[in-house]
Every structure is written in C-alpha cells, then in structure tokens.
Short mmCIF file of C-alpha atoms in Angstrom, two decimals:
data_model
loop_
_atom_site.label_atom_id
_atom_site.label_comp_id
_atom_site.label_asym_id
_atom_site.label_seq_id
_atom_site.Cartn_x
_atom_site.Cartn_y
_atom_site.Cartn_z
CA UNK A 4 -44.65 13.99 -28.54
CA UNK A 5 -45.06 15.76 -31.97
CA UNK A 6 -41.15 16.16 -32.40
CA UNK A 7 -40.69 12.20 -31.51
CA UNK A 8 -43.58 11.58 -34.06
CA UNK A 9 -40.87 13.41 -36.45
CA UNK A 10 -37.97 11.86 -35.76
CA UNK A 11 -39.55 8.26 -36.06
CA UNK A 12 -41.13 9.18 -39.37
CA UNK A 13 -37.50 10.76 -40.30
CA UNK A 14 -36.17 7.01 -38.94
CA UNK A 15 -38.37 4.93 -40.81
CA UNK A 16 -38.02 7.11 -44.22
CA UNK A 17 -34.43 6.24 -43.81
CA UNK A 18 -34.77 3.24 -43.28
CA UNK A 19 -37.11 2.85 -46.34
CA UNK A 20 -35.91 4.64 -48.49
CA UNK A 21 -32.40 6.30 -48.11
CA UNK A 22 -30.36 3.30 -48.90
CA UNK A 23 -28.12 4.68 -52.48
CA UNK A 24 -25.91 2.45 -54.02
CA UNK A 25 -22.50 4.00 -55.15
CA UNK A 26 -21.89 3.01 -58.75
CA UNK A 27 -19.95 0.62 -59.03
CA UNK A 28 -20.84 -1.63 -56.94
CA UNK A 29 -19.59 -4.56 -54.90
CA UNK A 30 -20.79 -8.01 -54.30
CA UNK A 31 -18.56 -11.05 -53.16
CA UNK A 32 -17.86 -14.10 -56.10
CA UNK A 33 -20.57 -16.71 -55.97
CA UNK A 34 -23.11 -14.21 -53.60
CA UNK A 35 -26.49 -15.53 -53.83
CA UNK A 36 -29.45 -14.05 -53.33
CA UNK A 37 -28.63 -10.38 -53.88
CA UNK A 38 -31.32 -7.76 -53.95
CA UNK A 39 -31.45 -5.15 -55.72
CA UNK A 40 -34.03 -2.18 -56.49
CA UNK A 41 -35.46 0.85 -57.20
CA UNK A 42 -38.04 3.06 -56.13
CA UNK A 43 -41.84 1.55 -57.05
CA UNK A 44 -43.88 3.37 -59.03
CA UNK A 45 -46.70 0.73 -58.30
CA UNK A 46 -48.74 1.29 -62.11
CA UNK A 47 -45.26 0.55 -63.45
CA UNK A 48 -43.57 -2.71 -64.46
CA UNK A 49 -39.86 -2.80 -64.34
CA UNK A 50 -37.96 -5.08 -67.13
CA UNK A 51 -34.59 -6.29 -65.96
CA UNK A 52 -31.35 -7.30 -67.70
CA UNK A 53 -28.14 -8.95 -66.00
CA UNK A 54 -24.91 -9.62 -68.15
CA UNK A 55 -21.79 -10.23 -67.27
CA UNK A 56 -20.34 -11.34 -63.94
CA UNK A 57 -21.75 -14.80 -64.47
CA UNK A 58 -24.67 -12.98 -62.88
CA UNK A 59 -28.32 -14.77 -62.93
CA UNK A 60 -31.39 -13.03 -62.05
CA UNK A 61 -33.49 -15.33 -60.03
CA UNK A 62 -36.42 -13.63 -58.93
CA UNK A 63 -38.70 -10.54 -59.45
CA UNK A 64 -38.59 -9.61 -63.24
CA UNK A 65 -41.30 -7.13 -63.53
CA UNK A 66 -41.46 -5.95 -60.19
CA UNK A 67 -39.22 -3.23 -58.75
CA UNK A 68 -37.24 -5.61 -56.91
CA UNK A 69 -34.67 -8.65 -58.18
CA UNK A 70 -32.40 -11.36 -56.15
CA UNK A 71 -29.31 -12.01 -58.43
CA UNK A 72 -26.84 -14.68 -58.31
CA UNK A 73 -23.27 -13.69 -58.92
CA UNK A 74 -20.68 -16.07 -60.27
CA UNK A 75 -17.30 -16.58 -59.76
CA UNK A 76 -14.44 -14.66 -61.35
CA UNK A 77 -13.55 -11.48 -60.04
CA UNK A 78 -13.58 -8.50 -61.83
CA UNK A 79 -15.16 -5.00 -62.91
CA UNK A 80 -18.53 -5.49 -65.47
CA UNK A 81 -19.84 -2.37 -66.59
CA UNK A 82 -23.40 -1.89 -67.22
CA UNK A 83 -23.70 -5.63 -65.46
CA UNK A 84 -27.27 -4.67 -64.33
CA UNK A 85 -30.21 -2.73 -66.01
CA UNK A 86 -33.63 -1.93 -65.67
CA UNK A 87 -36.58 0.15 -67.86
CA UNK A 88 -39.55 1.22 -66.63
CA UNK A 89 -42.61 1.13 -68.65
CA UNK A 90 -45.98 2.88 -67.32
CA UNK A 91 -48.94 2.04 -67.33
CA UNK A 92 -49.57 2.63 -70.58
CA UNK A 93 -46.80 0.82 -71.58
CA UNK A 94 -43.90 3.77 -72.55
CA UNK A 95 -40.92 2.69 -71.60
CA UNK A 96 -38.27 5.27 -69.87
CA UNK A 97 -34.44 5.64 -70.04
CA UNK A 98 -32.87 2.56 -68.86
CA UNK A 99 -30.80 3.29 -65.61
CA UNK A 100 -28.17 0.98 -65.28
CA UNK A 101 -25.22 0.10 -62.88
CA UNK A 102 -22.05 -1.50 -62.94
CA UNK A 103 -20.73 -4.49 -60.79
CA UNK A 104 -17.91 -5.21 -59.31
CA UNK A 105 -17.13 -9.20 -58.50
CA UNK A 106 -15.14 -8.98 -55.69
CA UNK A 107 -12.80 -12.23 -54.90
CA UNK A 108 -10.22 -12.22 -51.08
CA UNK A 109 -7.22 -14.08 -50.97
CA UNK A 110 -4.09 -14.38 -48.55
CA UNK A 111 -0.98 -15.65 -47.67
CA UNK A 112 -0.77 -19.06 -45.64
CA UNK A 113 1.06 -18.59 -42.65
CA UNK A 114 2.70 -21.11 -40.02
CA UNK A 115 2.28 -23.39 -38.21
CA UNK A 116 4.38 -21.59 -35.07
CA UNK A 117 5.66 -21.99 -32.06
CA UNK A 118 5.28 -19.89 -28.80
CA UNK A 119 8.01 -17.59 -29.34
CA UNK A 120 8.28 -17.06 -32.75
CA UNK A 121 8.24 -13.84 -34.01
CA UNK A 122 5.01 -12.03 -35.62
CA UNK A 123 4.04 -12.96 -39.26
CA UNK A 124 2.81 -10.59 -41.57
CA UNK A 125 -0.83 -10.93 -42.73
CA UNK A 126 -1.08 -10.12 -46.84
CA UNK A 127 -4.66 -10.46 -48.42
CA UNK A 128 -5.59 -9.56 -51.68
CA UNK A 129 -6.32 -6.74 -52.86
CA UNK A 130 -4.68 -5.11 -50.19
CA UNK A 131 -7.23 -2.32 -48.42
CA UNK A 132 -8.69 -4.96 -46.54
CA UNK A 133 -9.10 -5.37 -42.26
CA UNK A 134 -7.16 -8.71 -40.49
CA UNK A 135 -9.57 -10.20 -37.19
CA UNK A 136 -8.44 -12.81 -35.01
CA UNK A 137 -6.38 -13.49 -32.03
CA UNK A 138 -3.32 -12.73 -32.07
CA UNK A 139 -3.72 -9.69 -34.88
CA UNK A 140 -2.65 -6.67 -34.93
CA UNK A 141 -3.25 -4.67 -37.73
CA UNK A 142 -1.97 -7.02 -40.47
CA UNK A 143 0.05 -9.16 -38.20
CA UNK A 144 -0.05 -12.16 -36.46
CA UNK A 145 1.77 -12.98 -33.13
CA UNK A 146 2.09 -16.37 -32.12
CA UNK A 147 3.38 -15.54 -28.29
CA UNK A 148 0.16 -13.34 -27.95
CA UNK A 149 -2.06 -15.88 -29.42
CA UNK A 150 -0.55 -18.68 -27.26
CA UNK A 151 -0.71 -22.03 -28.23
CA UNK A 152 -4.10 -23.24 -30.50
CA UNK A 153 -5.72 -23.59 -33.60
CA UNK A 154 -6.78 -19.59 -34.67
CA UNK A 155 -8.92 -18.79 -37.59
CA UNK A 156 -8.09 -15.33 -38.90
CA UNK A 157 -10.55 -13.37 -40.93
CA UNK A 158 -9.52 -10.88 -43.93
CA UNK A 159 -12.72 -8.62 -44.57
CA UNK A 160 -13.68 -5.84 -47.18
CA UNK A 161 -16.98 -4.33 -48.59
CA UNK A 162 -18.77 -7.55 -47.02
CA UNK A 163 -16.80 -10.14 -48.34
CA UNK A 164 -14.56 -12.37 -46.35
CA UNK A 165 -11.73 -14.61 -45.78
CA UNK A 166 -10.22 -17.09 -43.87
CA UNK A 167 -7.01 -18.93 -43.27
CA UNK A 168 -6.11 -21.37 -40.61
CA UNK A 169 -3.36 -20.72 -38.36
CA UNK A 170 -1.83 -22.89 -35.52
CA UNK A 171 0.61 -22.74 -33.22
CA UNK A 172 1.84 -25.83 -31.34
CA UNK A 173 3.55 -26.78 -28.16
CA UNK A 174 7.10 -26.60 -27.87
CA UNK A 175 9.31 -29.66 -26.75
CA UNK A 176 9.15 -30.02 -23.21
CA UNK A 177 12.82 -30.58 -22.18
CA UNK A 178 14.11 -32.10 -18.27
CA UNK A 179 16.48 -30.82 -16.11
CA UNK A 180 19.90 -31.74 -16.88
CA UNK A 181 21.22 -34.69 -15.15
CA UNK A 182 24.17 -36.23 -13.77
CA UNK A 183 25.11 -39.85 -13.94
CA UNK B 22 -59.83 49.00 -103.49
CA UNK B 23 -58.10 46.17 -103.88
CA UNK B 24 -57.81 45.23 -100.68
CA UNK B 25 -61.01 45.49 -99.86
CA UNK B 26 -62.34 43.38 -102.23
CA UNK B 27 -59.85 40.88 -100.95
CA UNK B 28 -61.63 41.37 -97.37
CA UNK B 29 -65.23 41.15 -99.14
CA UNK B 30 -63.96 37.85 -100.83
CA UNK B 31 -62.47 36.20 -97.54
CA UNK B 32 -65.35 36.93 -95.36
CA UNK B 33 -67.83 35.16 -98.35
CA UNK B 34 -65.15 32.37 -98.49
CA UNK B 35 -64.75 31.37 -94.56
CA UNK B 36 -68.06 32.58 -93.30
CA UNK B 37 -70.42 31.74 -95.98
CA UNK B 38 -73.54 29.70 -94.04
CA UNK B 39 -72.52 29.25 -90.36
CA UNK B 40 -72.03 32.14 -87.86
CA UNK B 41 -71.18 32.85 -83.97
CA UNK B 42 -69.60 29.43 -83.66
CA UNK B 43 -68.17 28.73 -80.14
CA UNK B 44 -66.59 25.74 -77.72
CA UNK B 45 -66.13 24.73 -74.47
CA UNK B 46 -63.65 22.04 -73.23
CA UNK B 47 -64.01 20.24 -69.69
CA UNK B 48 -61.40 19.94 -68.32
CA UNK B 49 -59.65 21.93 -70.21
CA UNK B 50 -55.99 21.16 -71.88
CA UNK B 51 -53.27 19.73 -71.90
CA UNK B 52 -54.35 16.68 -71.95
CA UNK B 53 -52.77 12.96 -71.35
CA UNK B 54 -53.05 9.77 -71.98
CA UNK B 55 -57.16 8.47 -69.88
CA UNK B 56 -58.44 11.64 -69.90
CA UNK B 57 -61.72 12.20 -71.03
CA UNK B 58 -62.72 15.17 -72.16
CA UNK B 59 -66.46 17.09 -72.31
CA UNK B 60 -66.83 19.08 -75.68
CA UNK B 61 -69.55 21.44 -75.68
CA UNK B 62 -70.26 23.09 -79.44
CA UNK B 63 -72.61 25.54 -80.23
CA UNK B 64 -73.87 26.69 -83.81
CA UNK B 65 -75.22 30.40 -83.20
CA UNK B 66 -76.84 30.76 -86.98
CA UNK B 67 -77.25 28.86 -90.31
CA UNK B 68 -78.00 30.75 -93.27
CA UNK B 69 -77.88 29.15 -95.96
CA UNK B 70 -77.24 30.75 -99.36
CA UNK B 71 -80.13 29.61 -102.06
CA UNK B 72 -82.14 28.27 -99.64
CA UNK B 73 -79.48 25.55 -98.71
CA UNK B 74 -80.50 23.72 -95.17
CA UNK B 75 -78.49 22.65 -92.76
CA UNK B 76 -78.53 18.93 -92.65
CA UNK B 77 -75.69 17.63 -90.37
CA UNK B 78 -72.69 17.96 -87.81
CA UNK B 79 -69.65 16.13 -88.57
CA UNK B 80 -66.98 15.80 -85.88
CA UNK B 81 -63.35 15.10 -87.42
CA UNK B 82 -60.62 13.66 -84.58
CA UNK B 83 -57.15 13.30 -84.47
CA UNK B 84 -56.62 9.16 -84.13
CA UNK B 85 -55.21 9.85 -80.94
CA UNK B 86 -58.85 10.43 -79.91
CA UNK B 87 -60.66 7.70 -78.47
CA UNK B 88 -64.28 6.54 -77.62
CA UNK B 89 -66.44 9.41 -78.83
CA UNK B 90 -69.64 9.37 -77.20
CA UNK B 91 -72.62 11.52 -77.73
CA UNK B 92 -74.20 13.52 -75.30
CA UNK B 93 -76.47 15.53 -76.42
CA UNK B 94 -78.02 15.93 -79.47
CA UNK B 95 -78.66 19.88 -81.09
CA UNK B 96 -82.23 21.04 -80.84
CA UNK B 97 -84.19 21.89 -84.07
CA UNK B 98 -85.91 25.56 -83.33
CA UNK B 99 -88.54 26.09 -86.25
CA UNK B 100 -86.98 24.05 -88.26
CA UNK B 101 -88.95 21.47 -90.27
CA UNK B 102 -90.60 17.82 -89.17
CA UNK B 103 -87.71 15.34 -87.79
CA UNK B 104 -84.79 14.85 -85.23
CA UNK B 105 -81.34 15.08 -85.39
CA UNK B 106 -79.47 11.70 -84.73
CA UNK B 107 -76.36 10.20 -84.25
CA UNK B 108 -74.10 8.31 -86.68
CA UNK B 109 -70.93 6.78 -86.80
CA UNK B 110 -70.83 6.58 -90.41
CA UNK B 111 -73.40 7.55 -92.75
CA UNK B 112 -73.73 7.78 -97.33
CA UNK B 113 -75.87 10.65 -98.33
CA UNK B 114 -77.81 9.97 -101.48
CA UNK B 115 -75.19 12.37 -103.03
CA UNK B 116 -72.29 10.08 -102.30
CA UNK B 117 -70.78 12.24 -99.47
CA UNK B 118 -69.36 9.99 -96.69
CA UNK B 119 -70.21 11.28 -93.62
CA UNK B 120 -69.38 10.22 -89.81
CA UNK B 121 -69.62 10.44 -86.98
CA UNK B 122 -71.59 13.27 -86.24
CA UNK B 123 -75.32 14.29 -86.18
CA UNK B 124 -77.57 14.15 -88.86
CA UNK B 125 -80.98 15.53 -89.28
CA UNK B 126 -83.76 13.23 -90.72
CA UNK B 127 -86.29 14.83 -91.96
CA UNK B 128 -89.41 12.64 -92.22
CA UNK B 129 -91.09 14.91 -94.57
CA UNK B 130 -88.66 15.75 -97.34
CA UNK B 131 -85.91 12.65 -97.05
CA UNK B 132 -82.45 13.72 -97.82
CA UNK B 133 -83.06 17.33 -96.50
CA UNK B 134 -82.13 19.02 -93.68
CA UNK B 135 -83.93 21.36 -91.56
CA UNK B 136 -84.99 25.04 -92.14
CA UNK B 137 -83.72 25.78 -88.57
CA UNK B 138 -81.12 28.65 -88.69
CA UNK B 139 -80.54 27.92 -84.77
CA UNK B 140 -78.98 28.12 -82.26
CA UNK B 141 -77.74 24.43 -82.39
CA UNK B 142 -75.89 23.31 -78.83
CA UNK B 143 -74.48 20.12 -78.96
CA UNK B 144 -72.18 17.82 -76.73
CA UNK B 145 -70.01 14.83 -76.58
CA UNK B 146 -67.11 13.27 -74.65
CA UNK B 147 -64.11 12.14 -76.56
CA UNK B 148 -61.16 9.88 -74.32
CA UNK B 149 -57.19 10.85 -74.94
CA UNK B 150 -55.88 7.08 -76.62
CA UNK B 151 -52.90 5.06 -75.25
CA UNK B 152 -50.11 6.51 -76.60
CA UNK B 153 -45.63 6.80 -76.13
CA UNK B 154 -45.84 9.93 -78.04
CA UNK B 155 -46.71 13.39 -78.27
CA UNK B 156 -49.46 12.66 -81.23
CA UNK B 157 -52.25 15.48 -81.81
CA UNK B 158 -54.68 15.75 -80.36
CA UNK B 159 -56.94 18.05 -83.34
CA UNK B 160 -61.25 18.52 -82.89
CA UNK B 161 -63.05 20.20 -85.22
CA UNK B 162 -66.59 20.36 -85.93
CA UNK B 163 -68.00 20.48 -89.97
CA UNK B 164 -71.37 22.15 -90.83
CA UNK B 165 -72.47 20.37 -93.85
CA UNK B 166 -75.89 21.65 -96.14
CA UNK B 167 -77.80 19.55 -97.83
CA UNK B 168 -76.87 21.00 -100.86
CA UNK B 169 -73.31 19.32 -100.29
CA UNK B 170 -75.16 16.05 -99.13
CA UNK B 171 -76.85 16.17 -102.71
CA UNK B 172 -80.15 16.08 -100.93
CA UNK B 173 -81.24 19.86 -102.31
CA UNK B 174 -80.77 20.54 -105.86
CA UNK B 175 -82.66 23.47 -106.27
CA UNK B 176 -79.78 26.18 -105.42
CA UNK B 177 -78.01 24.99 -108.94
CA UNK B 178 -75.23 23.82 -106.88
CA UNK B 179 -74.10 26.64 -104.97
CA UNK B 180 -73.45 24.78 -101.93
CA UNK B 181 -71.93 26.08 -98.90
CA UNK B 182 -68.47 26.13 -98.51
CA UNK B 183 -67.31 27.05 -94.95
CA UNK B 184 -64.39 25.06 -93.33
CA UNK B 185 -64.45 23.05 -90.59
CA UNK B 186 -64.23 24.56 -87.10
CA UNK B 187 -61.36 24.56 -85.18
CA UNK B 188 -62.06 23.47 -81.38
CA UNK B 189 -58.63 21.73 -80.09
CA UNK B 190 -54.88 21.85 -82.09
CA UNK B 191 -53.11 20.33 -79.13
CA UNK B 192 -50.74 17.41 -78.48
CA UNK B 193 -51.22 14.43 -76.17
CA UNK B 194 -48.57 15.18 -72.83
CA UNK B 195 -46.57 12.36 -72.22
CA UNK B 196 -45.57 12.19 -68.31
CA UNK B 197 -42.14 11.81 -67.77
CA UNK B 198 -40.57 8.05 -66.43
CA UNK B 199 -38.34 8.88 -63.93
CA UNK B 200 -36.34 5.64 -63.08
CA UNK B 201 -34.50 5.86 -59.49
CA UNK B 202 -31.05 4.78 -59.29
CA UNK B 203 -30.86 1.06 -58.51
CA UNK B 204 -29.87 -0.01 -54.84
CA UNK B 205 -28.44 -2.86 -53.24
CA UNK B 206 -29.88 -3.73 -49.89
#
C-alpha cells in the first residue's frame, strides 16, 4: 500500500510538474490559446512580454500562467517570450526567456487517380514530417490500395498538421466486344 | 613611554563616562526584508566626569530600519526625582537635536539628567524595511550628559565625549528570485 502511495505521488508530481519545454520551441501559425508557464511562487507576481511571431498575450499577466495567440508567418523569433518575477517585496529577478518557433506545413497536390495508377510521392514541407491516410505508406500514396474514393491525407509534425485532398475515380467501364 | 601615554589617552578618549556596555539581538542576524528584531541594551555604569549626569539614550538606525518601537524604558536606581521617557525627536535647551531615544525628565532640576550611575536595561524592536538591495542595516546606541544637552553648566564644559555604541554593522539579505524555465503545456 505504502509503495503504491509512492508511485501515485511520483505520478501526479509528473504530471504537475515535470513538463520542460526544450528551447526553442514550437507552436503551429495562427495557434490560439497557448499556455505557457512557470513554476508559482504564490507571494510572487510574474510580468510578461511577447514580441515577435505576431504573438498576443491574451490572458494571465501577473500570474504564473499566460494563453498566447500566435500569428501567421512561419519562422524562428528569438527571445519571442519573457517573464520577471518580482517578490513580494517587489525585487524583480533575472528575466528567463524563450524563443519560438512559428511553425507553418505545406505539400504537394496530388491526383486525381485512377485504380491502377502507380503510387505518388507525398512531399510536405519542411520535410521531417509523418504522411496518415489510406493508401500511405511512408510518404507515398497508392491509388490501387486505396481503391476508389475521396481520401484525406494528413502531414503531421511537433503538433501541427496538414491536409490535402486526394481522389481517385472509377475507371471507364468498357463491354464485351461485339460482332455485327 | 610613549606608548603608553597613547594607551592612557585612548582609554580617556573612548571610555570617558559610560562603562560595561552590552547587547542582545532576538533573533539574531542576518536579517531580511519583515523581520523584526528585539534589541536588548544595557548601560552597566555612568560616571560622569565634573559631576556631568546622564540625561538620555539616543538610538541612531540605518534607514533601512523600520518602525522602532519602545519596549521598555531604563530604570533610574538612586538617581534623582523623574522618569525616563520616550521621544521621537526632542531640542534640549542647549540646541542639541535629539531622537528617538529616551530621555530623562527630571521634575526637580529641568534640563538635567539623573544622578543614577546604573545599571540602565533598556529594550526596543526595530522592523528590517522593504528593500531590492543589500542596504545596512547599522544600530548603535548614544549616551548623551547633560552637560552636552546644555542642561549642566557647572563642569565648565567638559562634557563627555564617548562614541556611540556599536550594536549591529550588518546588511539587509536579499533572497534570491529563482525564475523556472517557462513551459508549454
């Protein structure tokens, strides 16, 4: 009883508190509602900057935790978040800051097909990424495997996604050949 | 020979009236920012040199000091008719600003002090000041006569001369803000 006591506390201080960040790091373009934090030190107020990114903080300035929105062009902002602590006195500490990176997906358009036709390669961008959907494997697309349909293929990384739509019709439906 | 007359001359220089001067501190330091502190002085013997009385206590603070508050006020053994008390700031007829500290009244020679030579026990607590930096923290304790108050004129002037006593020379300890790294749930 006393060691599952343990390992629940262990679980739950986890859980609480053993989420780290590794600088930089990644949100998707236009994210909403992005939280970020840092440990409470609850006689201490926490002042908050956001530049760059076309990032907006929306909620929490003071407290130890923010929701930011993110805007929409890709790219790498250094120092794009910042916070100083101030005790309750009123000294302020180092700030402690952390850079962002805006992450935008893209890929290539690909059919329509028909049963038959050969497998299509699957490019997104940046390239690193993982391709979902029927008819994928790996970074291609089969057509015979998926059959015929309307597929939506997914192009994932660091929790962003993707999609593209992808059909493949029927092919003509030809008679026997007849004889007048 | 030389030297010793040096010695004879420092000892009537820094130990001319007041004697067996001691301190406590509760808690004692370092000390931060909230914390109040219990000062406990005690004046073993006033002498005074041509017949100079002791007439007050004057406690000097650092600014960083905040909210001094008496406790309790020295007692007067054999000394002459009146009561120490307590003042923030006070003039004495000879122009000497004085504050805060004790002060005896004497209600039957104004502008004297008492003929007590002691033991004088007094206490007070004093609160460390909001502060972002490391300021001092100094308490010392001046014995003043009432020759240097101007109240007794009879010694020609010879007043007593003894420097203020050193209780506390320490600085205010600033905690250090650790900031976490920030996450992103």
């Amino acid at each position: 009883m006393k060691k599952l006591l343990t390992v629940l506390l262990v679980c739950f201080g986890l859980a609480t508190y053993g989420q780290t960040t590794i600088n930089p790091d990644t949100v998707c373009v236009n994210a909403t509602g992005e939280q970020y934090f840092v440990t409470n030190t609850p006689t201490s107020t926490y002042n908050w900057t956001v530049t760059g990114g076309g990032g907006t903080l929306q909620t929490g300035q003071g407290t130890d935790l923010i929701t930011v929105d993110w805007g929409g062009v890709s790219g790498l902002y250094l120092n794009a978040i910042g916070v100083v602590e101030s005790n309750a006195a009123g000294c302020p500490g180092l700030p402690v800051l952390l850079d962002i990176f805006v992450l935008d997906l893209s890929s290539n358009v690909i059919g329509p097909f028909c049963p038959g036709d050969p497998s299509a390669t699957l490019v997104g961008n940046p390239a690193g990424g993982v391709w979902a959907g029927t008819g994928v494997t790996g970074n291609n697309f089969d057509p015979s495997t998926a059959g015929v349909g309307n597929y939506v293929l997914t192009y994932s990384m660091a929790g962003c996604n993707t999609t593209i739509n992808v059909i493949v019709n029927n092919g003509p439906v030809t008679g026997p050949i007849q004889h007048f | 020979m030389l030297t010793i007359l040096l010695i004879l001359f420092s000892i009537n220089t820094y130990s001319q009236c007041v004697s067996n001067q001691s301190f406590t501190m509760i808690p004692a330091g370092p000390y931060q920012p909230g914390d109040v502190v219990t000062v406990n002085y005690t004046l073993g013997n006033f002498n005074g040199i041509f017949i100079n009385w002791i007439h007050a206590f004057e406690i000097n603070l650092c600014p960083a000091w905040i909210n001094l508050t008496p406790i309790t006020a020295p007692l007067n053994p054999a000394g002459s008719a009146g009561s120490w008390v307590w003042d923030i700031q006070h003039t004495f007829v000879g122009g000497l600003n004085f504050g805060p500290g004790w002060r005896f009244d004497n209600t039957g020679n104004v502008d004297w002090g008492t003929a007590s030579t002691g033991p004088f026990t007094m206490s007070f607590t004093v609160e460390v000041g909001p502060t972002c930096t490391s300021d001092n923290l100094c308490v010392s304790v001046l014995v003043i006569d009432d020759c240097t108050t101007g109240g007794w004129t009879g010694g020609g002037g010879a007043c007593c001369v003894d420097p203020a006593y050193n209780i506390y020379n320490g600085v205010v300890q600033i905690p250090p803000i650790i900031t976490s790294n920030i996450n992103h749930y």
